């Protein structure tokens, strides 16, 4: 039987989320309540038993279009998620399409998962580029660190990626709080921003947005002066103008139309967590 989660399900869902996402109970509870929202979590249950599996269908926006982000799949040990997922997704897509939603997005876990999504009408229209590059020193490069509010970050995101598929600000607050706890740093100036982790001699950028390549270089150089790391690994939207043509293409988001198709050439999908 499928049903929506309630507050009474939270302890069981925290346990499922901890195991599936390899996270702690605080972050699991925060994601379930503040990012997904319990009202958006679908459960597979047997009468009188704890939830066997869960899947979140989180409302997102793309311009004037309303969609759902399908995420957070988790199940008890022994539950055949690979076999159940296509049927579960098919039911979700049908129900949300009938409710007036325009699209669904999802990030597949591996090629087999991606193939299953293709059978349900998902296409790989939201790829990223991975760029690995040395950071050249510039002692004069300056920027601020950890000075952006989430509200300002969302504003800047929309400036650089007007077609950003977005969550509500409250959900992004929870995401950024969890990222900060894991060591995320924000580097920013008037010409752009970046979100990165330091891993040895490499800065791992989850996102980098700037007016042009020179402005992006200045952010990288300021981050090098702060951390001493001499290399960067940067995730960019495939259509992003920064370092255009550089890096290798990698799969990320897949999109399915739930009604009449519409242009998505400028769509940017990056949920960070």
PDB file of C-alpha atoms in Angstrom:
ATOM      1  CA  UNK A   1       0.000   0.000   0.000  1.00  0.00           C
ATOM      2  CA  UNK A   2       1.202   3.540  -0.790  1.00  0.00           C
ATOM      3  CA  UNK A   3       0.489   6.438   1.549  1.00  0.00           C
ATOM      4  CA  UNK A   4       1.967   9.776   2.562  1.00  0.00           C
ATOM      5  CA  UNK A   5       4.250  10.036   5.583  1.00  0.00           C
ATOM      6  CA  UNK A   6       3.122  11.532   8.874  1.00  0.00           C
ATOM      7  CA  UNK A   7       4.985  12.810  11.924  1.00  0.00           C
ATOM      8  CA  UNK A   8       4.574   9.379  13.529  1.00  0.00           C
ATOM      9  CA  UNK A   9       6.720   7.884  10.751  1.00  0.00           C
ATOM     10  CA  UNK A  10       9.669  10.193  11.395  1.00  0.00           C
ATOM     11  CA  UNK A  11      11.791   7.850  13.591  1.00  0.00           C
ATOM     12  CA  UNK A  12      11.548   5.035  11.040  1.00  0.00           C
ATOM     13  CA  UNK A  13      12.276   7.423   8.143  1.00  0.00           C
ATOM     14  CA  UNK A  14      15.309   8.865   9.921  1.00  0.00           C
ATOM     15  CA  UNK A  15      16.724   5.341  10.205  1.00  0.00           C
ATOM     16  CA  UNK A  16      16.078   4.700   6.484  1.00  0.00           C
ATOM     17  CA  UNK A  17      17.638   8.029   5.482  1.00  0.00           C
ATOM     18  CA  UNK A  18      20.714   7.543   7.688  1.00  0.00           C
ATOM     19  CA  UNK A  19      21.480   4.214   6.083  1.00  0.00           C
ATOM     20  CA  UNK A  20      20.750   5.213   2.484  1.00  0.00           C
ATOM     21  CA  UNK A  21      22.512   8.606   2.571  1.00  0.00           C
ATOM     22  CA  UNK A  22      25.246   7.582   5.038  1.00  0.00           C
ATOM     23  CA  UNK A  23      24.443  10.558   7.197  1.00  0.00           C
ATOM     24  CA  UNK A  24      23.736  11.276  10.862  1.00  0.00           C
ATOM     25  CA  UNK A  25      20.362  11.478  12.564  1.00  0.00           C
ATOM     26  CA  UNK A  26      20.383  15.296  12.822  1.00  0.00           C
ATOM     27  CA  UNK A  27      20.988  15.789   9.102  1.00  0.00           C
ATOM     28  CA  UNK A  28      18.577  12.988   8.210  1.00  0.00           C
ATOM     29  CA  UNK A  29      15.769  14.543  10.256  1.00  0.00           C
ATOM     30  CA  UNK A  30      16.557  17.993   8.842  1.00  0.00           C
ATOM     31  CA  UNK A  31      16.419  16.718   5.263  1.00  0.00           C
ATOM     32  CA  UNK A  32      13.164  14.826   5.824  1.00  0.00           C
ATOM     33  CA  UNK A  33      11.351  17.699   7.524  1.00  0.00           C
ATOM     34  CA  UNK A  34      12.867  20.840   5.991  1.00  0.00           C
ATOM     35  CA  UNK A  35      14.057  19.851   2.507  1.00  0.00           C
ATOM     36  CA  UNK A  36      11.673  17.094   1.422  1.00  0.00           C
ATOM     37  CA  UNK A  37       8.804  17.813   3.816  1.00  0.00           C
ATOM     38  CA  UNK A  38       6.993  14.851   5.365  1.00  0.00           C
ATOM     39  CA  UNK A  39       3.871  15.729   3.375  1.00  0.00           C
ATOM     40  CA  UNK A  40       5.842  15.065   0.172  1.00  0.00           C
ATOM     41  CA  UNK A  41       7.191  11.648   1.144  1.00  0.00           C
ATOM     42  CA  UNK A  42       5.471   8.539  -0.214  1.00  0.00           C
ATOM     43  CA  UNK A  43       5.729   5.316   1.767  1.00  0.00           C
ATOM     44  CA  UNK A  44       5.385   1.704   0.788  1.00  0.00           C
ATOM     45  CA  UNK A  45       3.901  -0.086   3.803  1.00  0.00           C
ATOM     46  CA  UNK A  46       2.265  -3.288   4.891  1.00  0.00           C
ATOM     47  CA  UNK A  47      -0.550  -3.075   7.397  1.00  0.00           C
ATOM     48  CA  UNK A  48       0.792  -2.866  10.945  1.00  0.00           C
ATOM     49  CA  UNK A  49       4.441  -2.806   9.833  1.00  0.00           C
ATOM     50  CA  UNK A  50       7.009   0.027   9.676  1.00  0.00           C
ATOM     51  CA  UNK A  51       7.579   1.645   6.264  1.00  0.00           C
ATOM     52  CA  UNK A  52       9.371  -0.720   3.897  1.00  0.00           C
ATOM     53  CA  UNK A  53      10.463   1.997   1.446  1.00  0.00           C
ATOM     54  CA  UNK A  54      10.160   5.717   0.837  1.00  0.00           C
ATOM     55  CA  UNK A  55      10.417   8.163  -2.055  1.00  0.00           C
ATOM     56  CA  UNK A  56      10.114  11.957  -1.846  1.00  0.00           C
ATOM     57  CA  UNK A  57       8.293  14.012  -4.497  1.00  0.00           C
ATOM     58  CA  UNK A  58       9.420  17.541  -3.642  1.00  0.00           C
ATOM     59  CA  UNK A  59       7.798  20.541  -5.399  1.00  0.00           C
ATOM     60  CA  UNK A  60      10.244  22.633  -7.468  1.00  0.00           C
ATOM     61  CA  UNK A  61       9.893  25.576  -9.849  1.00  0.00           C
ATOM     62  CA  UNK A  62      11.339  26.315 -13.283  1.00  0.00           C
ATOM     63  CA  UNK A  63      10.196  29.768 -14.331  1.00  0.00           C
ATOM     64  CA  UNK A  64       6.396  29.536 -14.557  1.00  0.00           C
ATOM     65  CA  UNK A  65       6.444  25.732 -14.616  1.00  0.00           C
ATOM     66  CA  UNK A  66       5.708  23.566 -11.579  1.00  0.00           C
ATOM     67  CA  UNK A  67       7.534  20.292 -11.136  1.00  0.00           C
ATOM     68  CA  UNK A  68       8.558  17.604  -8.681  1.00  0.00           C
ATOM     69  CA  UNK A  69      12.031  16.489  -7.686  1.00  0.00           C
ATOM     70  CA  UNK A  70      11.923  12.717  -7.095  1.00  0.00           C
ATOM     71  CA  UNK A  71      14.608  11.882  -4.544  1.00  0.00           C
ATOM     72  CA  UNK A  72      15.491  10.235  -1.258  1.00  0.00           C
ATOM     73  CA  UNK A  73      14.751   6.666  -2.325  1.00  0.00           C
ATOM     74  CA  UNK A  74      15.436   4.290   0.566  1.00  0.00           C
ATOM     75  CA  UNK A  75      14.243   0.914   1.749  1.00  0.00           C
ATOM     76  CA  UNK A  76      14.602  -1.680   4.452  1.00  0.00           C
ATOM     77  CA  UNK A  77      17.148  -4.411   3.947  1.00  0.00           C
ATOM     78  CA  UNK A  78      15.756  -7.064   1.621  1.00  0.00           C
ATOM     79  CA  UNK A  79      13.302  -4.720  -0.112  1.00  0.00           C
ATOM     80  CA  UNK A  80      13.942  -5.035  -3.894  1.00  0.00           C
ATOM     81  CA  UNK A  81      14.125  -1.306  -4.685  1.00  0.00           C
ATOM     82  CA  UNK A  82      15.418  -1.854  -8.235  1.00  0.00           C
ATOM     83  CA  UNK A  83      12.327  -3.916  -9.057  1.00  0.00           C
ATOM     84  CA  UNK A  84       9.875  -1.676  -7.203  1.00  0.00           C
ATOM     85  CA  UNK A  85      11.202   1.689  -8.380  1.00  0.00           C
ATOM     86  CA  UNK A  86       9.792   1.661 -11.950  1.00  0.00           C
ATOM     87  CA  UNK A  87       6.276   0.897 -10.698  1.00  0.00           C
ATOM     88  CA  UNK A  88       6.559   3.444  -7.899  1.00  0.00           C
ATOM     89  CA  UNK A  89       7.812   6.130 -10.297  1.00  0.00           C
ATOM     90  CA  UNK A  90       5.164   5.334 -12.877  1.00  0.00           C
ATOM     91  CA  UNK A  91       2.442   5.837 -10.257  1.00  0.00           C
ATOM     92  CA  UNK A  92       4.047   9.130  -9.136  1.00  0.00           C
ATOM     93  CA  UNK A  93       4.377  10.499 -12.659  1.00  0.00           C
ATOM     94  CA  UNK A  94       0.776   9.653 -13.493  1.00  0.00           C
ATOM     95  CA  UNK A  95      -0.570  11.169 -10.261  1.00  0.00           C
ATOM     96  CA  UNK A  96       1.439  14.386 -10.413  1.00  0.00           C
ATOM     97  CA  UNK A  97       0.725  14.827 -14.117  1.00  0.00           C
ATOM     98  CA  UNK A  98      -2.997  14.522 -13.394  1.00  0.00           C
ATOM     99  CA  UNK A  99      -2.581  17.119 -10.599  1.00  0.00           C
ATOM    100  CA  UNK A 100      -1.285  19.748 -13.016  1.00  0.00           C
ATOM    101  CA  UNK A 101       2.461  19.433 -12.550  1.00  0.00           C
ATOM    102  CA  UNK A 102       4.486  20.106 -15.701  1.00  0.00           C
ATOM    103  CA  UNK A 103       7.661  18.090 -15.196  1.00  0.00           C
ATOM    104  CA  UNK A 104       9.673  15.782 -12.954  1.00  0.00           C
ATOM    105  CA  UNK A 105      13.434  15.727 -12.362  1.00  0.00           C
ATOM    106  CA  UNK A 106      15.655  13.051 -10.896  1.00  0.00           C
ATOM    107  CA  UNK A 107      19.334  12.185 -10.575  1.00  0.00           C
ATOM    108  CA  UNK A 108      19.982   8.541 -11.529  1.00  0.00           C
ATOM    109  CA  UNK A 109      22.384   6.386  -9.573  1.00  0.00           C
ATOM    110  CA  UNK A 110      24.381   4.610 -12.248  1.00  0.00           C
ATOM    111  CA  UNK A 111      23.746   3.534 -15.837  1.00  0.00           C
ATOM    112  CA  UNK A 112      21.196   0.831 -14.958  1.00  0.00           C
ATOM    113  CA  UNK A 113      19.087   3.340 -13.036  1.00  0.00           C
ATOM    114  CA  UNK A 114      19.357   5.817 -15.928  1.00  0.00           C
ATOM    115  CA  UNK A 115      18.155   3.160 -18.391  1.00  0.00           C
ATOM    116  CA  UNK A 116      15.134   2.457 -16.181  1.00  0.00           C
ATOM    117  CA  UNK A 117      14.299   6.173 -16.106  1.00  0.00           C
ATOM    118  CA  UNK A 118      14.520   6.383 -19.893  1.00  0.00           C
ATOM    119  CA  UNK A 119      11.829   3.709 -20.119  1.00  0.00           C
ATOM    120  CA  UNK A 120       9.573   6.044 -18.113  1.00  0.00           C
ATOM    121  CA  UNK A 121      10.125   9.036 -20.402  1.00  0.00           C
ATOM    122  CA  UNK A 122      13.065  10.714 -18.656  1.00  0.00           C
ATOM    123  CA  UNK A 123      15.783  12.197 -20.853  1.00  0.00           C
ATOM    124  CA  UNK A 124      19.275  13.393 -19.928  1.00  0.00           C
ATOM    125  CA  UNK A 125      18.685  17.097 -20.599  1.00  0.00           C
ATOM    126  CA  UNK A 126      20.497  18.448 -17.526  1.00  0.00           C
ATOM    127  CA  UNK A 127      24.156  17.346 -17.760  1.00  0.00           C
ATOM    128  CA  UNK A 128      27.185  18.904 -16.085  1.00  0.00           C
ATOM    129  CA  UNK A 129      30.816  19.381 -17.038  1.00  0.00           C
ATOM    130  CA  UNK A 130      33.690  18.416 -14.739  1.00  0.00           C
ATOM    131  CA  UNK A 131      36.755  20.620 -15.096  1.00  0.00           C
ATOM    132  CA  UNK A 132      40.037  19.866 -13.329  1.00  0.00           C
ATOM    133  CA  UNK A 133      42.541  22.695 -13.492  1.00  0.00           C
ATOM    134  CA  UNK A 134      45.557  24.118 -11.669  1.00  0.00           C
ATOM    135  CA  UNK A 135      45.012  27.425  -9.901  1.00  0.00           C
ATOM    136  CA  UNK A 136      47.642  30.013 -10.777  1.00  0.00           C
ATOM    137  CA  UNK A 137      48.786  32.195  -7.897  1.00  0.00           C
ATOM    138  CA  UNK A 138      47.813  35.843  -7.645  1.00  0.00           C
ATOM    139  CA  UNK A 139      48.626  37.436  -4.306  1.00  0.00           C
ATOM    140  CA  UNK A 140      46.363  40.385  -5.130  1.00  0.00           C
ATOM    141  CA  UNK A 141      43.212  38.303  -5.718  1.00  0.00           C
ATOM    142  CA  UNK A 142      40.638  39.226  -3.091  1.00  0.00           C
ATOM    143  CA  UNK A 143      37.214  37.924  -2.153  1.00  0.00           C
ATOM    144  CA  UNK A 144      34.952  37.445   0.845  1.00  0.00           C
ATOM    145  CA  UNK A 145      34.414  34.097   2.508  1.00  0.00           C
ATOM    146  CA  UNK A 146      31.182  32.776   4.053  1.00  0.00           C
ATOM    147  CA  UNK A 147      29.527  36.193   3.787  1.00  0.00           C
ATOM    148  CA  UNK A 148      26.546  35.320   1.570  1.00  0.00           C
ATOM    149  CA  UNK A 149      23.126  34.808   3.110  1.00  0.00           C
ATOM    150  CA  UNK A 150      21.019  32.063   1.566  1.00  0.00           C
ATOM    151  CA  UNK A 151      18.638  34.730   0.242  1.00  0.00           C
ATOM    152  CA  UNK A 152      21.516  36.534  -1.501  1.00  0.00           C
ATOM    153  CA  UNK A 153      22.889  33.240  -2.811  1.00  0.00           C
ATOM    154  CA  UNK A 154      19.533  32.434  -4.408  1.00  0.00           C
ATOM    155  CA  UNK A 155      19.396  35.912  -5.934  1.00  0.00           C
ATOM    156  CA  UNK A 156      22.845  35.483  -7.469  1.00  0.00           C
ATOM    157  CA  UNK A 157      22.008  31.981  -8.644  1.00  0.00           C
ATOM    158  CA  UNK A 158      19.085  33.380 -10.623  1.00  0.00           C
ATOM    159  CA  UNK A 159      21.238  36.140 -12.092  1.00  0.00           C
ATOM    160  CA  UNK A 160      23.774  33.675 -13.456  1.00  0.00           C
ATOM    161  CA  UNK A 161      21.351  30.802 -14.149  1.00  0.00           C
ATOM    162  CA  UNK A 162      17.908  32.293 -14.894  1.00  0.00           C
ATOM    163  CA  UNK A 163      16.655  28.818 -15.774  1.00  0.00           C
ATOM    164  CA  UNK A 164      17.566  27.382 -12.366  1.00  0.00           C
ATOM    165  CA  UNK A 165      15.202  24.660 -11.112  1.00  0.00           C
ATOM    166  CA  UNK A 166      14.651  25.801  -7.551  1.00  0.00           C
ATOM    167  CA  UNK A 167      13.517  24.745  -4.103  1.00  0.00           C
ATOM    168  CA  UNK A 168      11.886  27.151  -1.625  1.00  0.00           C
ATOM    169  CA  UNK A 169      14.286  29.328   0.385  1.00  0.00           C
ATOM    170  CA  UNK A 170      13.440  27.423   3.581  1.00  0.00           C
ATOM    171  CA  UNK A 171      14.643  24.169   2.001  1.00  0.00           C
ATOM    172  CA  UNK A 172      17.831  25.824   0.734  1.00  0.00           C
ATOM    173  CA  UNK A 173      18.480  27.120   4.259  1.00  0.00           C
ATOM    174  CA  UNK A 174      18.536  23.527   5.520  1.00  0.00           C
ATOM    175  CA  UNK A 175      20.740  22.385   2.637  1.00  0.00           C
ATOM    176  CA  UNK A 176      23.287  25.141   3.222  1.00  0.00           C
ATOM    177  CA  UNK A 177      23.275  24.510   6.996  1.00  0.00           C
ATOM    178  CA  UNK A 178      24.128  20.864   6.382  1.00  0.00           C
ATOM    179  CA  UNK A 179      26.803  21.757   3.819  1.00  0.00           C
ATOM    180  CA  UNK A 180      28.422  24.203   6.248  1.00  0.00           C
ATOM    181  CA  UNK A 181      28.524  21.486   8.910  1.00  0.00           C
ATOM    182  CA  UNK A 182      30.428  19.318   6.419  1.00  0.00           C
ATOM    183  CA  UNK A 183      33.038  22.010   5.808  1.00  0.00           C
ATOM    184  CA  UNK A 184      31.652  23.971   2.860  1.00  0.00           C
ATOM    185  CA  UNK A 185      33.105  27.429   2.219  1.00  0.00           C
ATOM    186  CA  UNK A 186      31.534  30.208   0.128  1.00  0.00           C
ATOM    187  CA  UNK A 187      33.877  32.534  -1.769  1.00  0.00           C
ATOM    188  CA  UNK A 188      32.278  35.607  -3.351  1.00  0.00           C
ATOM    189  CA  UNK A 189      32.752  39.126  -4.683  1.00  0.00           C
ATOM    190  CA  UNK A 190      30.710  41.514  -6.800  1.00  0.00           C
ATOM    191  CA  UNK A 191      31.485  39.491  -9.925  1.00  0.00           C
ATOM    192  CA  UNK A 192      30.509  35.981  -8.808  1.00  0.00           C
ATOM    193  CA  UNK A 193      30.641  33.247  -6.175  1.00  0.00           C
ATOM    194  CA  UNK A 194      31.733  29.665  -5.587  1.00  0.00           C
ATOM    195  CA  UNK A 195      30.833  26.873  -3.159  1.00  0.00           C
ATOM    196  CA  UNK A 196      33.711  24.543  -2.337  1.00  0.00           C
ATOM    197  CA  UNK A 197      35.230  21.952  -0.040  1.00  0.00           C
ATOM    198  CA  UNK A 198      38.956  21.652   0.569  1.00  0.00           C
ATOM    199  CA  UNK A 199      40.294  18.152  -0.049  1.00  0.00           C
ATOM    200  CA  UNK A 200      44.039  17.997   0.371  1.00  0.00           C
ATOM    201  CA  UNK A 201      45.600  20.042  -2.434  1.00  0.00           C
ATOM    202  CA  UNK A 202      42.310  20.342  -4.354  1.00  0.00           C
ATOM    203  CA  UNK A 203      39.341  22.660  -4.005  1.00  0.00           C
ATOM    204  CA  UNK A 204      36.163  20.729  -4.866  1.00  0.00           C
ATOM    205  CA  UNK A 205      33.710  23.291  -6.276  1.00  0.00           C
ATOM    206  CA  UNK A 206      30.072  22.203  -6.116  1.00  0.00           C
ATOM    207  CA  UNK A 207      29.133  25.369  -7.982  1.00  0.00           C
ATOM    208  CA  UNK A 208      30.982  28.298  -9.559  1.00  0.00           C
ATOM    209  CA  UNK A 209      29.273  31.314 -11.151  1.00  0.00           C
ATOM    210  CA  UNK A 210      30.951  34.483 -12.419  1.00  0.00           C
ATOM    211  CA  UNK A 211      30.678  37.194 -15.055  1.00  0.00           C
ATOM    212  CA  UNK A 212      33.440  35.656 -17.186  1.00  0.00           C
ATOM    213  CA  UNK A 213      36.497  33.395 -17.063  1.00  0.00           C
ATOM    214  CA  UNK A 214      38.730  36.139 -15.649  1.00  0.00           C
ATOM    215  CA  UNK A 215      36.302  36.785 -12.780  1.00  0.00           C
ATOM    216  CA  UNK A 216      36.078  33.051 -12.091  1.00  0.00           C
ATOM    217  CA  UNK A 217      39.891  32.832 -12.064  1.00  0.00           C
ATOM    218  CA  UNK A 218      40.018  35.588  -9.442  1.00  0.00           C
ATOM    219  CA  UNK A 219      37.662  33.645  -7.180  1.00  0.00           C
ATOM    220  CA  UNK A 220      39.800  30.510  -7.575  1.00  0.00           C
ATOM    221  CA  UNK A 221      42.972  32.489  -6.860  1.00  0.00           C
ATOM    222  CA  UNK A 222      41.500  34.080  -3.733  1.00  0.00           C
ATOM    223  CA  UNK A 223      40.473  30.634  -2.515  1.00  0.00           C
ATOM    224  CA  UNK A 224      43.994  29.341  -3.182  1.00  0.00           C
ATOM    225  CA  UNK A 225      45.500  32.181  -1.143  1.00  0.00           C
ATOM    226  CA  UNK A 226      43.153  31.306   1.735  1.00  0.00           C
ATOM    227  CA  UNK A 227      43.651  27.526   1.667  1.00  0.00           C
ATOM    228  CA  UNK A 228      46.977  26.883  -0.056  1.00  0.00           C
ATOM    229  CA  UNK A 229      45.295  24.369  -2.391  1.00  0.00           C
ATOM    230  CA  UNK A 230      46.805  24.593  -5.890  1.00  0.00           C
ATOM    231  CA  UNK A 231      44.186  22.677  -7.897  1.00  0.00           C
ATOM    232  CA  UNK A 232      40.442  22.842  -8.493  1.00  0.00           C
ATOM    233  CA  UNK A 233      37.817  20.341  -9.546  1.00  0.00           C
ATOM    234  CA  UNK A 234      34.783  22.312 -10.712  1.00  0.00           C
ATOM    235  CA  UNK A 235      31.246  21.206 -11.578  1.00  0.00           C
ATOM    236  CA  UNK A 236      29.693  23.417 -14.261  1.00  0.00           C
ATOM    237  CA  UNK A 237      26.450  23.270 -16.193  1.00  0.00           C
ATOM    238  CA  UNK A 238      27.145  21.999 -19.700  1.00  0.00           C
ATOM    239  CA  UNK A 239      25.638  25.160 -21.193  1.00  0.00           C
ATOM    240  CA  UNK A 240      27.388  27.486 -18.727  1.00  0.00           C
ATOM    241  CA  UNK A 241      29.587  30.073 -20.447  1.00  0.00           C
ATOM    242  CA  UNK A 242      32.466  29.758 -17.945  1.00  0.00           C
ATOM    243  CA  UNK A 243      35.437  27.903 -19.471  1.00  0.00           C
ATOM    244  CA  UNK A 244      33.170  27.071 -22.405  1.00  0.00           C
ATOM    245  CA  UNK A 245      34.092  23.798 -24.071  1.00  0.00           C
ATOM    246  CA  UNK A 246      36.537  22.778 -21.337  1.00  0.00           C
ATOM    247  CA  UNK A 247      36.133  19.739 -19.095  1.00  0.00           C
ATOM    248  CA  UNK A 248      34.363  16.456 -19.646  1.00  0.00           C
ATOM    249  CA  UNK A 249      30.618  15.932 -19.848  1.00  0.00           C
ATOM    250  CA  UNK A 250      29.030  13.903 -17.078  1.00  0.00           C
ATOM    251  CA  UNK A 251      25.455  12.794 -16.557  1.00  0.00           C
ATOM    252  CA  UNK A 252      23.499  14.406 -13.773  1.00  0.00           C
ATOM    253  CA  UNK A 253      19.852  15.378 -13.955  1.00  0.00           C
ATOM    254  CA  UNK A 254      17.139  13.723 -16.033  1.00  0.00           C
ATOM    255  CA  UNK A 255      13.814  15.352 -16.845  1.00  0.00           C
ATOM    256  CA  UNK A 256      10.394  14.007 -17.839  1.00  0.00           C
ATOM    257  CA  UNK A 257       7.514  16.117 -19.105  1.00  0.00           C
ATOM    258  CA  UNK A 258       4.231  15.377 -17.354  1.00  0.00           C
ATOM    259  CA  UNK A 259       2.149  17.310 -19.858  1.00  0.00           C
ATOM    260  CA  UNK A 260       2.860  19.299 -22.986  1.00  0.00           C
ATOM    261  CA  UNK A 261       6.648  19.668 -23.571  1.00  0.00           C
ATOM    262  CA  UNK A 262       8.212  23.116 -23.273  1.00  0.00           C
ATOM    263  CA  UNK A 263      11.736  24.501 -23.958  1.00  0.00           C
ATOM    264  CA  UNK A 264      14.345  23.549 -21.344  1.00  0.00           C
ATOM    265  CA  UNK A 265      17.517  24.585 -23.168  1.00  0.00           C
ATOM    266  CA  UNK A 266      18.469  27.012 -20.362  1.00  0.00           C
ATOM    267  CA  UNK A 267      17.426  24.736 -17.479  1.00  0.00           C
ATOM    268  CA  UNK A 268      19.977  24.362 -14.675  1.00  0.00           C
ATOM    269  CA  UNK A 269      19.513  21.598 -12.119  1.00  0.00           C
ATOM    270  CA  UNK A 270      21.899  21.303  -9.161  1.00  0.00           C
ATOM    271  CA  UNK A 271      20.487  20.513  -5.726  1.00  0.00           C
ATOM    272  CA  UNK A 272      23.923  20.387  -4.010  1.00  0.00           C
ATOM    273  CA  UNK A 273      23.010  17.713  -1.430  1.00  0.00           C
TER     274      UNK A 273
END
